[in-house]
Short mmCIF file of C-alpha atoms in Angstrom, two decimals:
data_model
loop_
_atom_site.label_atom_id
_atom_site.label_comp_id
_atom_site.label_asym_id
_atom_site.label_seq_id
_atom_site.Cartn_x
_atom_site.Cartn_y
_atom_site.Cartn_z
CA MET A 23 -23.68 16.17 -22.76
CA ARG A 24 -21.46 15.06 -19.89
CA LEU A 25 -18.84 12.41 -20.64
CA GLY A 26 -19.05 9.16 -18.68
CA VAL A 27 -15.76 9.09 -16.77
CA VAL A 28 -14.32 7.47 -13.69
CA ASP A 29 -15.50 9.16 -10.49
CA LEU A 30 -12.59 10.97 -8.87
CA SER A 31 -13.94 11.41 -5.35
CA HIS A 32 -11.40 8.94 -3.98
CA VAL A 33 -8.60 10.64 -5.93
CA LYS A 34 -9.43 14.05 -4.47
CA ALA A 35 -9.50 12.60 -0.97
CA ALA A 36 -6.15 10.92 -1.55
CA LEU A 37 -4.60 14.15 -2.87
CA ARG A 38 -5.83 16.10 0.16
CA ARG A 39 -4.33 13.50 2.48
CA ARG A 40 -1.09 13.60 0.50
CA LEU A 41 -0.76 17.36 0.83
CA GLN A 42 -1.49 17.10 4.56
CA LEU A 43 1.31 14.51 5.00
CA MET A 44 3.65 16.81 3.11
CA ARG A 45 2.76 19.70 5.40
CA GLU A 46 3.37 17.48 8.43
CA GLY A 47 6.77 16.41 7.05
CA VAL A 48 5.96 12.70 6.99
CA HIS A 49 5.77 12.12 3.24
CA ALA A 50 8.95 10.11 2.63
CA ARG A 51 10.64 10.37 -0.76
CA LYS A 52 10.32 7.00 -2.48
CA VAL A 53 9.02 7.52 -6.03
CA LEU A 54 11.59 8.14 -8.76
CA VAL A 55 10.23 9.23 -12.16
CA ILE A 56 12.45 8.50 -15.17
CA VAL A 57 11.22 10.58 -18.07
CA ASN A 58 12.10 12.51 -21.20
CA GLY A 59 9.92 14.23 -23.77
CA LYS A 60 11.67 12.29 -26.52
CA GLY A 61 12.08 8.56 -27.08
CA GLY A 62 15.29 6.74 -27.85
CA VAL A 63 17.33 8.26 -25.02
CA GLY A 64 17.88 5.07 -23.02
CA LYS A 65 15.00 5.59 -20.61
CA THR A 66 13.75 1.99 -20.51
CA SER A 67 17.20 0.42 -20.34
CA LEU A 68 18.12 2.87 -17.57
CA SER A 69 14.95 2.08 -15.61
CA ALA A 70 15.45 -1.68 -15.75
CA ALA A 71 19.17 -1.59 -14.96
CA LEU A 72 18.71 0.92 -12.12
CA ALA A 73 15.84 -1.08 -10.61
CA ALA A 74 17.96 -4.24 -10.71
CA ALA A 75 20.95 -2.43 -9.16
CA LEU A 76 18.88 -1.04 -6.28
CA ALA A 77 17.21 -4.41 -5.66
CA LYS A 78 20.69 -5.94 -5.36
CA THR A 79 21.31 -3.67 -2.38
CA ARG A 80 18.36 -5.40 -0.63
CA LEU A 81 16.01 -2.50 -1.14
CA ARG A 82 12.45 -3.55 -1.96
CA VAL A 83 11.87 -2.05 -5.40
CA LEU A 84 8.70 -1.65 -7.44
CA LEU A 85 9.14 -0.93 -11.16
CA ILE A 86 6.05 0.46 -12.91
CA GLU A 87 6.19 0.82 -16.68
CA ILE A 88 3.73 3.61 -17.59
CA ASP A 89 4.15 3.01 -21.29
CA GLU A 90 2.01 1.32 -23.92
CA GLN A 91 5.12 -0.16 -25.57
CA GLY A 92 5.78 -2.58 -22.69
CA ASN A 93 9.51 -2.92 -23.42
CA HIS A 94 10.50 -4.08 -19.94
CA ASP A 95 9.48 -7.61 -20.96
CA GLU A 96 12.55 -7.61 -23.21
CA ASP A 97 14.88 -5.90 -20.73
CA LEU A 98 14.03 -8.24 -17.86
CA GLY A 99 13.27 -11.39 -19.84
CA THR A 100 9.70 -11.61 -18.53
CA GLY A 101 7.94 -11.81 -21.90
CA GLY A 102 5.72 -14.86 -22.24
CA THR A 103 5.69 -15.47 -18.48
CA GLU A 104 3.05 -14.90 -15.82
CA LEU A 105 4.79 -11.59 -15.05
CA SER A 106 3.74 -10.18 -18.43
CA ASP A 107 0.10 -9.03 -18.59
CA ASP A 108 0.21 -6.31 -21.28
CA GLY A 109 -0.63 -3.61 -18.70
CA GLN A 110 -3.91 -5.13 -17.54
CA ALA A 111 -3.21 -4.96 -13.79
CA GLN A 112 -2.16 -1.31 -14.10
CA ALA A 113 -5.23 -0.42 -16.15
CA ALA A 114 -7.50 -2.16 -13.61
CA ALA A 115 -6.01 -0.11 -10.79
CA ILE A 116 -6.49 3.21 -12.56
CA LEU A 117 -9.84 2.57 -14.23
CA GLU A 118 -11.57 0.21 -11.78
CA GLY A 119 -10.05 1.26 -8.46
CA LYS A 120 -8.40 -2.13 -7.82
CA PRO A 121 -5.16 -2.24 -5.79
CA LEU A 122 -2.00 -1.57 -7.76
CA THR A 123 -0.63 -5.11 -7.56
CA PRO A 124 2.62 -6.38 -9.11
CA THR A 125 2.39 -9.30 -11.53
CA GLY A 126 5.34 -10.84 -9.68
CA GLU A 127 9.00 -10.67 -8.71
CA ALA A 128 11.28 -10.33 -11.75
CA ARG A 129 14.38 -10.53 -9.58
CA PRO A 130 14.83 -10.94 -5.81
CA ASN A 131 13.41 -7.72 -4.25
CA LEU A 132 12.35 -6.38 -7.69
CA TYR A 133 8.58 -6.35 -8.27
CA VAL A 134 7.09 -5.32 -11.62
CA ILE A 135 3.91 -3.81 -12.90
CA PRO A 136 4.27 -4.00 -16.69
CA GLY A 137 3.05 -1.61 -19.32
CA GLY A 138 1.44 -2.63 -22.60
CA SER A 139 -1.48 -2.05 -24.91
CA ALA A 140 -4.06 -2.13 -22.10
CA LEU A 141 -2.83 1.35 -21.18
CA GLN A 142 -4.50 2.68 -24.32
CA ASP A 143 -7.77 2.67 -22.36
CA VAL A 144 -6.05 4.56 -19.55
CA VAL A 145 -4.81 7.24 -21.95
CA GLU A 146 -8.30 7.62 -23.46
CA GLU A 147 -9.77 8.03 -19.96
CA LEU A 148 -7.18 10.67 -19.08
CA TYR A 149 -7.99 12.71 -22.17
CA CYS A 150 -11.72 12.51 -21.26
CA GLN A 151 -10.99 13.50 -17.66
CA ARG A 152 -8.98 16.47 -18.85
CA ARG A 153 -11.88 17.64 -21.07
CA VAL A 154 -14.34 17.35 -18.19
CA ALA A 155 -11.95 19.17 -15.85
CA ALA A 156 -11.63 22.08 -18.28
CA LEU A 157 -15.39 22.69 -17.96
CA SER A 158 -15.31 22.91 -14.14
CA LYS A 159 -15.08 26.14 -12.17
CA ASP A 160 -13.83 24.31 -9.07
CA PRO A 161 -9.99 24.53 -8.84
CA GLU A 162 -9.83 21.11 -7.16
CA ASP A 163 -11.86 19.50 -9.95
CA GLN A 164 -9.70 21.19 -12.58
CA LEU A 165 -6.54 19.49 -11.25
CA ALA A 166 -7.71 16.22 -9.69
CA TRP A 167 -7.54 14.21 -12.94
CA MET A 168 -3.73 14.56 -12.87
CA GLY A 169 -3.61 12.64 -9.57
CA MET A 170 -5.16 9.29 -10.56
CA TYR A 171 -1.79 7.48 -10.50
CA ALA A 172 -0.73 9.33 -7.34
CA ALA A 173 -3.79 8.00 -5.50
CA ALA A 174 -3.14 4.43 -6.66
CA ILE A 175 0.60 4.54 -5.85
CA ASP A 176 0.16 6.21 -2.46
CA ALA A 177 -2.11 3.35 -1.40
CA VAL A 178 0.77 0.85 -1.81
CA ARG A 179 3.93 2.94 -1.33
CA HIS A 180 4.44 1.72 2.26
CA PHE A 181 5.20 -1.78 0.90
CA TYR A 182 8.36 -0.60 -0.93
CA ASP A 183 11.62 1.23 -0.31
CA VAL A 184 11.85 2.59 -3.86
CA ILE A 185 9.26 2.92 -6.61
CA ILE A 186 10.51 3.62 -10.13
CA LEU A 187 8.15 4.99 -12.78
CA ASP A 188 9.31 4.52 -16.39
CA VAL A 189 7.12 6.91 -18.37
CA ALA A 190 6.17 6.96 -22.06
CA PRO A 191 8.03 9.76 -23.90
CA GLY A 192 5.23 11.12 -26.09
CA SER A 193 2.23 11.10 -23.79
CA GLU A 194 1.55 14.34 -21.93
CA PRO A 195 -1.28 12.89 -19.77
CA LEU A 196 0.85 9.94 -18.64
CA GLN A 197 3.85 12.14 -17.93
CA LEU A 198 1.73 14.52 -15.84
CA GLN A 199 0.35 11.55 -13.94
CA ALA A 200 3.85 10.30 -13.14
CA LEU A 201 5.16 13.72 -12.15
CA VAL A 202 2.24 14.30 -9.75
CA ALA A 203 2.81 10.81 -8.27
CA GLY A 204 6.58 11.18 -8.03
CA ASP A 205 8.94 12.62 -5.47
CA MET A 206 12.09 12.87 -7.59
CA VAL A 207 12.72 13.13 -11.32
CA LEU A 208 15.64 11.74 -13.29
CA VAL A 209 15.94 12.75 -16.96
CA PRO A 210 18.09 10.65 -19.30
CA THR A 211 19.16 12.52 -22.40
CA ARG A 212 21.52 12.33 -25.33
CA SER A 213 23.48 15.26 -26.63
CA ASP A 214 21.50 15.92 -29.81
CA PRO A 215 19.20 18.99 -30.09
CA SER A 216 16.06 16.85 -30.25
CA SER A 217 16.87 15.16 -26.92
CA ARG A 218 17.63 18.52 -25.31
CA LYS A 219 14.28 19.78 -26.61
CA GLY A 220 12.68 16.79 -24.91
CA LEU A 221 14.33 17.88 -21.67
CA ARG A 222 12.69 21.31 -21.97
CA THR A 223 9.33 19.64 -22.58
CA VAL A 224 9.73 17.77 -19.29
CA ALA A 225 10.58 21.04 -17.56
CA ARG A 226 7.27 22.57 -18.66
CA ARG A 227 5.28 19.56 -17.45
CA PHE A 228 7.27 19.55 -14.22
CA ALA A 229 6.03 23.09 -13.56
CA GLN A 230 2.42 21.97 -14.09
CA ALA A 231 2.80 19.03 -11.71
CA LEU A 232 4.10 21.29 -8.92
CA ARG A 233 0.59 22.66 -8.46
CA LEU A 234 -0.48 19.31 -6.98
CA ASN A 235 2.94 18.09 -5.85
CA PRO A 236 4.91 20.96 -4.28
CA LEU A 237 7.69 18.69 -2.96
CA LEU A 238 8.58 17.31 -6.42
CA ARG A 239 12.27 17.82 -7.17
CA LEU A 240 14.46 17.32 -10.22
CA LEU A 241 17.14 14.92 -9.01
CA GLY A 242 19.32 15.37 -12.07
CA VAL A 243 20.00 14.69 -15.72
CA VAL A 244 21.88 11.61 -16.95
CA VAL A 245 23.89 11.87 -20.17
CA PHE A 246 23.27 8.68 -22.10
CA ALA A 247 24.99 7.02 -25.05
CA THR A 248 28.33 8.86 -24.91
CA ALA A 249 31.74 7.67 -25.96
CA SER A 250 33.55 6.69 -22.74
CA ALA A 251 36.84 8.23 -23.87
CA ALA A 252 35.47 11.53 -25.15
CA THR A 253 36.07 13.54 -21.95
CA ARG A 254 36.04 16.97 -23.63
CA VAL A 255 32.89 16.14 -25.54
CA GLN A 256 31.19 14.98 -22.32
CA GLN A 257 32.14 18.19 -20.54
CA LYS A 258 30.75 20.26 -23.40
CA ILE A 259 27.49 18.32 -23.33
CA LYS A 260 27.22 18.74 -19.57
CA SER A 261 27.84 22.49 -19.88
CA GLN A 262 25.08 22.77 -22.47
CA LEU A 263 22.66 20.87 -20.26
CA VAL A 264 23.51 23.00 -17.22
CA GLU A 265 22.61 26.03 -19.31
CA ASP A 266 19.33 24.35 -20.40
CA LEU A 267 18.44 23.61 -16.77
CA ASN A 268 19.10 27.19 -15.68
CA GLY A 269 20.08 26.07 -12.19
CA ALA A 270 17.05 23.81 -11.64
CA ALA A 271 19.23 20.72 -11.05
CA GLY A 272 22.61 19.28 -11.80
CA VAL A 273 23.91 16.91 -14.39
CA MET A 274 24.93 13.53 -12.96
CA GLU A 275 28.66 12.99 -12.88
CA GLN A 276 28.26 9.42 -14.10
CA THR A 277 27.40 9.05 -17.77
CA ILE A 278 26.15 5.87 -19.44
CA ARG A 279 28.24 4.72 -22.41
CA HIS A 280 26.67 3.25 -25.54
CA VAL A 281 27.84 -0.12 -26.84
CA GLU A 282 25.46 -1.36 -29.53
CA ALA A 283 26.56 -4.99 -29.22
CA ALA A 284 25.99 -4.88 -25.47
CA ALA A 285 22.50 -3.39 -25.93
CA VAL A 286 21.58 -6.16 -28.39
CA ALA A 287 22.95 -8.85 -26.09
CA CYS A 288 20.94 -7.51 -23.14
CA ARG A 289 17.67 -7.62 -25.07
CA THR A 290 18.52 -11.03 -26.54
CA HIS A 291 19.21 -12.60 -23.13
CA GLY A 292 16.57 -10.60 -21.21
CA LYS A 293 19.13 -9.45 -18.70
CA VAL A 294 20.57 -6.11 -17.58
CA PRO A 295 24.31 -5.39 -18.05
CA GLN A 296 25.19 -6.25 -14.45
CA GLU A 297 23.81 -9.75 -15.00
CA LEU A 298 25.67 -10.33 -18.26
CA ALA A 299 29.04 -8.96 -17.16
CA THR A 300 30.35 -12.46 -16.45
CA HIS A 301 28.19 -14.41 -18.88
CA PRO A 302 30.19 -17.34 -20.34
CA ASP A 303 28.54 -17.14 -23.78
CA LEU A 304 29.88 -13.64 -24.51
CA ASP A 305 33.18 -13.24 -26.32
CA ALA A 306 36.01 -11.56 -24.40
CA ALA A 307 35.64 -8.14 -26.08
CA LEU A 308 31.87 -7.98 -25.51
CA ARG A 309 32.29 -9.15 -21.93
CA ARG A 310 34.74 -6.31 -21.26
CA SER A 311 32.29 -3.80 -22.73
CA MET A 312 29.46 -5.29 -20.69
CA GLN A 313 31.54 -5.06 -17.51
CA ALA A 314 32.27 -1.39 -18.18
CA LEU A 315 28.59 -0.68 -18.86
CA ALA A 316 27.60 -2.54 -15.68
CA GLY A 317 30.06 -0.36 -13.78
CA ASP A 318 28.39 2.76 -15.19
CA TYR A 319 25.01 1.65 -13.86
CA ARG A 320 26.39 0.70 -10.45
CA SER A 321 28.10 4.08 -10.09
CA LEU A 322 24.96 5.88 -11.21
CA ALA A 323 22.82 3.97 -8.69
CA LEU A 324 25.17 5.09 -5.90
CA GLU A 325 25.13 8.68 -7.16
CA ILE A 326 21.32 8.65 -7.21
CA LEU A 327 21.16 7.35 -3.62
CA GLN A 328 23.56 10.12 -2.57
CA ALA A 329 21.46 12.76 -4.34
CA LYS A 330 18.32 11.41 -2.66
CA ALA A 331 20.05 11.56 0.74
CA ALA A 332 20.91 15.20 0.08
CA LEU A 333 17.24 15.92 -0.68
CA ASP A 334 16.15 14.10 2.47
CA HIS A 335 18.63 16.16 4.47
CA ALA A 336 17.34 19.40 2.94
CA ASP A 337 13.75 18.34 3.76
CA ALA A 338 14.71 17.64 7.37
CA ASN A 339 16.34 21.03 7.75
CA ARG A 340 13.34 22.80 6.21
CA GLU A 341 10.96 21.03 8.58
CA GLY A 342 13.03 21.82 11.66
CA PRO A 343 12.28 24.64 14.10
CA ALA A 344 12.62 28.15 12.81
#
């Protein structure tokens, strides 16, 4: 008996067009995937803070939370507002073919498409699509299910300068969707063995996504939740990660420090560190910590833009005359 699933004819057409644009050298890098195979590595905090930092530079940013948890409501203070829809707009785009439309503008130049429990239906659909694909003898049909998000995002990517995908840590189907839709991958990680194992999980899924997305590149790895003064420890962690990556990408120079009180304050106020760095309600010690953390995110945003520019330059050289 054949499962009743969403027809993927439009997805296959979108993927063919995408590959053609890549061959012609006119597929601009815009979509940044922030992902790790393990939770609790700072992925959501990083996504929100980075999106806010880039929007501050007057880039038009779209932040899509591909996660059933829907934690961006807390990070950006949008819970209980019209910007929070529990993932319904995102689910409608993937399952019903509606345009991928933001719920609103969380900050000037920062548009959001929240996650939430409505994505449970999306995950169920993806599992069904994967089962149907496994029965097909057509190579295109075997892979097309992984491009449902790519088709939806490509239809709106011209509206934005940067699109950030914050992806659920434990869901292989959602991670594959994001990696096929993305242009660049940023992996936040801690130093513990479990987080490093999560990095290797992403590497395996990255390799799968390359079959549909040959221009996908690993932008780098961000070391999260380190002690700011532990220089030797940071260098050891970075050396271990370089070994794990086996030359696939570098480790970002800028690390993100962990200050528990700052993290709690951000969630309590619904603001990212850059917005709380001068908040009058914070005591002097916490304000100093918040300012240092805000500096970490600003420096990382600049480093990411520089790494993207290097990729763009490499693309231009590759597409030039032989």
